[in-house]
Coordinates of C-alpha atoms and ligand atoms in Angstrom, one line a residue:
M1 CA 67.5 105.2 65.7
K2 CA 69.6 105.4 69.0
V3 CA 73.4 104.6 68.7
L4 CA 75.5 104.1 71.7
T5 CA 79.1 105.3 70.7
I6 CA 82.0 104.1 73.1
I7 CA 85.0 106.2 72.7
G8 CA 87.8 106.7 75.5
A9 CA 91.3 107.4 73.7
R10 CA 92.7 110.4 71.7
P11 CA 92.4 109.0 68.3
Q12 CA 88.8 107.8 68.9
F13 CA 87.7 111.3 69.8
I14 CA 89.1 112.5 66.4
K15 CA 87.3 109.7 64.5
A16 CA 84.2 110.4 66.6
A17 CA 84.2 114.0 65.6
A18 CA 83.8 113.2 61.8
V19 CA 81.1 110.8 62.3
S20 CA 79.0 112.5 65.2
R21 CA 79.0 115.4 62.6
A22 CA 77.4 113.2 60.0
F23 CA 74.9 111.6 62.3
R24 CA 73.7 115.1 63.0
K25 CA 73.5 116.1 59.5
H26 CA 71.5 112.7 58.6
G27 CA 68.9 113.8 61.2
S28 CA 67.2 110.3 62.0
F29 CA 69.8 109.3 64.7
S30 CA 70.1 109.9 68.4
E31 CA 73.8 109.4 69.2
V32 CA 74.5 108.6 73.0
I33 CA 78.1 109.0 73.9
V34 CA 79.8 107.2 76.5
H35 CA 83.3 108.1 77.4
T36 CA 85.3 105.3 79.3
G37 CA 87.8 107.6 80.8
Q38 CA 90.8 105.8 79.2
H39 CA 92.4 109.0 78.4
F40 CA 91.6 111.8 80.9
D41 CA 94.3 114.5 80.9
A42 CA 92.8 117.8 79.7
N43 CA 95.1 118.0 76.7
M44 CA 94.6 114.3 75.9
S45 CA 90.7 114.4 76.0
D46 CA 88.8 117.7 76.9
I47 CA 90.4 119.8 74.3
F48 CA 89.4 117.6 71.5
F49 CA 85.8 117.6 72.4
D50 CA 85.9 121.4 72.7
E51 CA 87.8 122.2 69.4
L52 CA 86.3 119.5 67.1
E53 CA 82.6 120.3 68.6
I54 CA 82.1 116.7 69.8
P55 CA 79.0 116.7 71.8
H56 CA 79.5 116.3 75.5
P57 CA 79.6 112.5 76.7
H58 CA 76.3 111.6 78.2
Y59 CA 78.3 109.3 80.5
N60 CA 81.9 109.4 81.6
L61 CA 82.9 106.3 83.2
G62 CA 86.2 107.7 84.8
I63 CA 88.1 104.2 84.2
G64 CA 91.6 104.6 83.4
G65 CA 95.2 104.2 85.0
G66 CA 94.8 100.5 85.5
T67 CA 96.3 97.5 83.6
H68 CA 94.9 96.1 80.3
G69 CA 92.7 93.5 82.3
E70 CA 91.6 95.9 85.1
N71 CA 90.6 98.6 82.7
T72 CA 88.8 96.0 80.3
G73 CA 86.9 94.3 82.9
R74 CA 85.7 97.3 84.7
M75 CA 84.7 99.0 81.5
I76 CA 82.7 96.1 80.6
E77 CA 80.8 96.1 83.7
A78 CA 80.1 99.8 83.4
I79 CA 79.2 99.9 79.8
E80 CA 76.7 96.9 80.2
K81 CA 74.8 99.1 82.9
V82 CA 74.7 102.1 80.4
M83 CA 73.3 99.7 77.6
L84 CA 70.5 98.2 80.0
E85 CA 69.5 101.7 80.8
E86 CA 69.9 103.0 77.2
K87 CA 68.7 100.3 75.1
P88 CA 70.4 101.2 71.9
D89 CA 69.8 100.0 68.5
W90 CA 73.4 99.8 67.6
T91 CA 76.7 100.2 69.5
L92 CA 79.4 101.8 67.7
V93 CA 83.1 101.2 68.5
Y94 CA 86.3 102.6 66.9
G95 CA 89.8 101.3 66.3
D96 CA 91.8 99.1 68.6
T97 CA 91.9 100.3 72.2
D98 CA 90.7 98.7 75.5
S99 CA 87.5 100.8 75.2
T100 CA 86.8 99.2 71.8
L101 CA 87.0 95.7 73.1
A102 CA 85.1 96.4 76.4
G103 CA 82.2 98.0 74.4
A104 CA 82.4 95.0 71.8
I105 CA 82.0 92.3 74.6
A106 CA 79.2 94.3 76.3
A107 CA 77.3 94.7 73.3
V108 CA 77.6 91.2 71.8
K109 CA 76.5 89.4 75.3
L110 CA 73.6 91.7 75.3
H111 CA 72.6 91.0 71.7
I112 CA 73.1 94.6 70.7
P113 CA 74.2 95.0 67.0
L114 CA 77.8 96.0 66.8
V115 CA 79.4 98.2 64.3
H116 CA 83.3 98.4 64.3
V117 CA 84.7 101.3 62.4
E118 CA 88.3 100.8 61.4
A119 CA 87.9 97.1 61.3
G120 CA 90.2 94.7 59.6
L121 CA 93.7 96.2 60.2
R122 CA 96.4 93.9 61.3
S123 CA 100.0 94.2 62.2
F124 CA 100.4 90.4 62.6
N125 CA 102.3 91.3 65.8
N126 CA 100.3 89.4 68.6
R127 CA 102.4 91.1 71.3
M128 CA 100.5 94.5 70.7
P129 CA 97.7 95.0 73.0
E130 CA 96.0 96.7 70.0
E131 CA 96.2 93.7 67.7
T132 CA 94.1 91.5 70.2
N133 CA 91.7 94.2 70.8
R134 CA 91.1 94.8 67.0
K135 CA 91.0 90.7 66.1
L136 CA 88.4 90.0 69.0
T137 CA 86.3 93.1 68.1
D138 CA 86.2 92.2 64.5
H139 CA 85.2 88.5 65.2
V140 CA 82.1 89.7 67.0
S141 CA 81.0 92.5 65.0
T142 CA 77.7 92.6 63.0
L143 CA 79.0 95.3 60.7
L144 CA 82.8 95.6 59.9
L145 CA 83.5 99.3 58.4
V146 CA 87.0 99.2 57.0
P147 CA 89.2 102.0 55.8
N148 CA 91.1 100.4 52.9
L149 CA 91.5 97.3 50.6
V150 CA 94.2 95.7 52.8
A151 CA 91.8 95.5 55.5
V152 CA 89.2 93.7 53.2
A153 CA 91.7 91.2 52.4
N154 CA 92.9 90.8 56.1
L155 CA 89.4 89.8 57.1
E156 CA 88.9 87.5 54.1
A157 CA 92.0 85.7 55.4
E158 CA 90.2 85.2 58.6
G159 CA 87.1 84.1 57.1
I160 CA 85.1 87.2 57.5
T161 CA 83.4 88.1 54.2
G162 CA 80.0 89.1 52.7
P163 CA 77.8 92.1 53.0
R164 CA 78.7 92.9 56.6
V165 CA 82.2 94.1 55.3
I166 CA 82.2 97.4 53.5
N167 CA 85.3 99.6 52.6
V168 CA 83.9 103.0 53.4
G169 CA 87.4 104.7 53.5
D170 CA 89.4 106.1 56.2
V171 CA 87.5 108.4 58.6
M172 CA 90.8 110.1 59.5
Y173 CA 90.9 111.3 56.1
D174 CA 87.6 113.0 56.5
A175 CA 88.7 114.6 59.7
A176 CA 92.1 115.9 58.1
L177 CA 90.1 117.3 55.1
I178 CA 87.1 118.8 57.6
F179 CA 89.5 120.4 60.2
S180 CA 92.6 121.6 57.8
A181 CA 91.2 124.9 57.1
K182 CA 90.1 125.6 60.7
A183 CA 93.6 124.6 61.8
E184 CA 95.2 127.1 59.3
R185 CA 92.9 129.7 60.5
D186 CA 92.8 129.4 64.3
S187 CA 96.4 127.7 65.5
R188 CA 99.1 129.6 66.5
I189 CA 101.5 126.9 67.5
L190 CA 104.1 127.7 64.8
E191 CA 104.5 131.3 66.2
S192 CA 104.3 130.3 70.0
L193 CA 106.9 127.5 69.6
G194 CA 109.0 129.9 67.4
V195 CA 109.6 127.1 64.8
A196 CA 110.0 127.7 61.0
P197 CA 108.1 125.7 58.5
K198 CA 110.3 122.6 57.0
R199 CA 112.9 123.3 59.5
Y200 CA 112.1 120.6 62.2
I201 CA 111.2 117.0 62.4
L202 CA 108.0 116.3 64.4
A203 CA 107.9 113.2 66.3
T204 CA 105.5 111.2 68.5
V205 CA 106.1 108.2 70.6
H206 CA 103.6 106.2 72.7
R207 CA 103.4 102.7 71.7
Q208 CA 103.8 100.1 74.7
E209 CA 106.6 98.1 72.6
N210 CA 108.7 101.5 72.4
T211 CA 107.8 102.9 75.8
D212 CA 108.0 99.8 77.9
H213 CA 111.5 98.5 76.5
P214 CA 114.2 100.7 77.9
A215 CA 116.8 99.7 75.2
R216 CA 114.1 100.7 72.4
L217 CA 113.3 103.9 74.0
S218 CA 117.1 104.7 74.6
S219 CA 117.7 104.0 71.0
I220 CA 115.1 106.3 69.6
L221 CA 116.5 109.3 71.7
Q222 CA 120.0 108.5 70.3
A223 CA 119.0 108.4 66.8
F224 CA 117.2 111.8 67.4
A225 CA 120.4 112.9 68.7
K226 CA 122.0 112.6 65.4
A227 CA 119.0 113.9 63.2
C228 CA 119.8 116.5 60.8
Q229 CA 117.1 119.0 61.9
P230 CA 115.7 119.8 65.6
V231 CA 113.1 117.3 66.8
L232 CA 110.0 118.6 68.3
L233 CA 108.2 116.0 70.5
P234 CA 104.6 116.4 71.8
L235 CA 104.6 113.8 74.6
H236 CA 102.3 111.6 75.4
P237 CA 102.1 111.3 79.5
R238 CA 103.2 107.6 79.4
T239 CA 106.3 108.0 77.5
R240 CA 107.3 111.1 79.8
Q241 CA 106.9 109.0 82.9
R242 CA 109.0 106.1 81.2
I243 CA 111.8 108.4 80.2
A244 CA 111.9 110.0 83.9
K245 CA 111.6 106.4 85.4
Q246 CA 114.4 104.9 83.1
G247 CA 116.6 108.0 83.9
L248 CA 117.1 108.5 80.2
E249 CA 119.0 111.7 79.1
V250 CA 117.1 113.8 76.4
P251 CA 119.4 114.9 73.6
A252 CA 120.0 118.8 73.4
N253 CA 118.3 119.1 70.0
V254 CA 115.1 117.4 71.0
R255 CA 112.2 119.6 72.5
I256 CA 109.8 118.1 74.4
I257 CA 106.5 119.8 74.8
D258 CA 103.1 118.6 76.2
P259 CA 100.7 117.0 73.9
V260 CA 98.8 119.4 71.7
G261 CA 95.2 119.8 70.5
Y262 CA 94.3 118.5 67.0
L263 CA 94.3 121.7 65.2
D264 CA 97.8 122.6 66.7
M265 CA 98.9 119.0 65.5
V266 CA 97.7 119.5 62.0
M267 CA 99.8 122.6 61.7
L268 CA 102.9 120.9 63.3
E269 CA 102.4 117.9 60.7
K270 CA 101.8 120.1 57.7
N271 CA 104.8 122.3 58.5
A272 CA 107.2 119.4 59.5
S273 CA 110.2 118.5 57.0
L274 CA 109.9 114.8 58.2
I275 CA 107.5 113.0 60.6
A276 CA 109.0 110.2 63.2
T277 CA 106.3 108.2 64.9
D278 CA 104.8 105.1 66.2
S279 CA 101.3 106.3 66.0
G280 CA 98.9 104.8 63.4
G281 CA 97.1 107.9 62.9
V282 CA 100.1 110.1 62.6
Q283 CA 101.5 107.8 59.8
K284 CA 98.4 108.5 57.8
E285 CA 98.2 112.3 58.5
A286 CA 101.9 112.3 57.4
Y287 CA 100.6 111.3 53.9
F288 CA 97.6 113.3 53.9
H289 CA 99.8 116.4 54.3
H290 CA 102.4 115.1 52.0
V291 CA 105.2 114.8 54.5
P292 CA 107.7 111.8 54.6
C293 CA 107.4 109.6 57.5
V294 CA 109.8 107.3 59.4
T295 CA 107.9 104.8 61.4
L296 CA 109.5 103.8 64.7
R297 CA 108.2 100.2 64.6
D298 CA 109.2 96.8 63.3
E299 CA 106.1 96.6 61.3
T300 CA 103.0 98.6 60.3
E301 CA 99.2 98.1 59.6
W302 CA 99.3 100.8 56.9
T303 CA 101.6 99.0 54.3
E304 CA 100.2 100.9 51.5
L305 CA 102.1 103.9 52.8
V306 CA 105.2 102.1 52.6
E307 CA 104.5 100.8 49.0
L308 CA 103.8 104.5 48.0
G309 CA 107.0 105.7 49.2
W310 CA 105.8 108.0 51.9
N311 CA 106.6 105.7 54.8
R312 CA 109.9 103.8 55.9
L313 CA 110.0 101.3 58.8
A314 CA 112.7 101.7 61.0
S315 CA 113.2 99.4 64.2
P316 CA 114.3 101.1 67.2
G317 CA 117.3 99.0 68.5
A318 CA 118.2 97.8 65.2
E319 CA 121.9 98.5 64.1
N320 CA 121.1 100.9 61.3
F321 CA 118.4 102.8 63.3
L322 CA 120.7 105.3 64.5
S323 CA 121.1 106.9 61.2
A324 CA 117.4 107.0 60.4
F325 CA 117.1 110.7 60.7
T326 CA 120.4 112.1 59.1
V327 CA 118.8 112.8 56.0
I328 CA 115.1 113.8 54.9
P329 CA 113.6 111.2 52.8
P330 CA 112.3 112.0 49.3
A331 CA 108.3 112.4 48.8
G332 CA 106.4 109.2 47.8
R333 CA 103.8 108.8 45.1
L334 CA 100.6 110.5 44.8
D335 CA 98.9 108.5 42.1
A336 CA 96.7 106.3 44.4
Q337 CA 93.6 107.0 46.7
P338 CA 93.9 104.1 49.2
Y339 CA 91.7 105.8 51.9
G340 CA 88.7 106.8 49.9
N341 CA 87.3 110.1 48.9
G342 CA 86.9 111.8 52.4
N343 CA 83.3 110.8 52.7
A344 CA 83.8 108.1 55.3
A345 CA 81.7 109.3 58.0
E346 CA 78.8 110.0 55.6
Q347 CA 79.1 106.4 54.3
I348 CA 79.4 105.1 57.9
V349 CA 76.0 106.8 58.8
D350 CA 74.3 105.9 55.6
V351 CA 75.3 102.1 56.1
I352 CA 74.0 102.1 59.8
A353 CA 70.8 103.6 58.6
S354 CA 70.1 101.0 55.9
F355 CA 71.7 97.9 57.2
H356 CA 69.2 95.1 58.1
H357 CA 70.6 92.5 60.4
Ligands
UDP1 N1 97.5 113.9 68.0 C1 97.2 115.1 68.7 N2 98.2 115.9 69.4 C2 99.1 115.2 69.8 C3 99.4 113.8 69.3 C4 98.7 113.2 68.5 O1 96.1 115.6 68.3 O2 100.1 115.6 70.7 C5 96.5 113.2 67.2 C6 97.2 113.0 65.8 O3 97.0 114.2 65.1 C7 96.0 112.0 65.4 C8 95.8 111.3 66.7 O4 96.2 112.2 67.7 O5 94.9 112.2 64.9 C9 96.6 109.9 66.8 O6 96.4 109.4 68.0 P1 97.7 108.6 68.9 O7 98.9 108.7 68.2 O8 97.4 108.6 70.2 O9 97.0 107.1 68.5 P2 97.1 105.9 67.2 O10 96.9 106.7 66.0 O11 98.4 105.3 67.4 O12 96.2 104.8 67.6

C-alpha cells in the first residue's frame, strides 16, 4: 500500500519520525515523503531528518517564505502534480500547518483517501491560522486519528463521529519515549551551553499572535526580565526577525540561542526548572518530562494539562503577566494517561492497513 506523507514544518518532522519507523516495521507499506519546504533552515529541517532517521523526502517542493495564501495555493498545485504522478492509496497529513491544509485539499479533490493525524484539536480562537487549517482538514478527512478524549468530543460537537474517528493517543508521546535515551546518550547541549540542571527556565516563542503583536512580544520579554532564574530561549527565526524589526531590547538574563535539534531540545526540557512556551508540542513535552509549564497564550488546545496542574495559562500583555515567572510553580498530578501508552504510531499504521473506505 502506498502512502503519500505531506510534511513541511518542524513539529511534523518529529511526528513523522515515529510513524515512518512504524511503517517500515509493518513491512507492507511504501511511504513517499513530500517536504513542502515550509521550514527550510538547516536547524529547522535537515537536522531532524538526520537525527531522527527520517527517510530523505522523495520530493522537496521548496515552497516557503510567502504569505499563508501564497504558500497554501502554491503547495496545493505542486502536491497535486505529485499525487497524479504517484497515485497513492492514502495521503497522510499531520497537525495544523499550511502544509496540512494544502495536502488535504489536493487529496480530497483527487478522491484520494485522507488520514489526519492529530485531528480534533481546537483552540476556539478563529484568528489563529492553525485553527482554520485543522478545522478544514478535519472536515474533509476520511480517517481522523486523534490524540486524546478532548479531541473526540470536539469532533462530536461538529457532527464528526463514527468509526472514522479513532483515539490512537499522541504520537509526540511516542517520539518522547523513542528518542529520550538517545538524547541522554548523544546530546552535549548542557555542557556546551554551560547550564546546570534545574537552574534555568527554558522558553520558546513563535506563535503569530505573539510574534506579530509588538505589545505582546515586548510584554513577554519584560516578564522574562523579572524571572527568578536565567531564561534560555532557542529562538524561532520568525521571532528573531520580529524582535529586531520592532527594536525590542533583550533583557540581560535572557540568553537567545539558535533553534536546536530535537535531541538537544529534549535534554533542555528535561533539565529545565520551568518551561515557558507558546508551542503546542513543547507544552506536552513539559508534561512528558515532568516539568511545570507556563503557556504564553490566552487559551490552549491541551486543556487536560491545565486540569492536571502541569500547565498554567498566562496571557502576554495582561496586568498580572509580568509576574508569571517570579516563582517556579509546583508539579502537577501524574495519575492520568491522557495521551495513550506511547504506541500511537503503531496504531496509526495498523488502522490505515485495515481501514476499508
Ligand atoms: N523543538 C526543537 N528545537 C527547538 C524548539 C522546538 O526540536 O529549538 C521541537 C520541540 O521539542 C517540539 C517541536 O519542536 O517537539 C515543537 O514544534 P513547534 O514549537 O515549532 O510547533 P508546535 O508544536 O507549536 O506546532
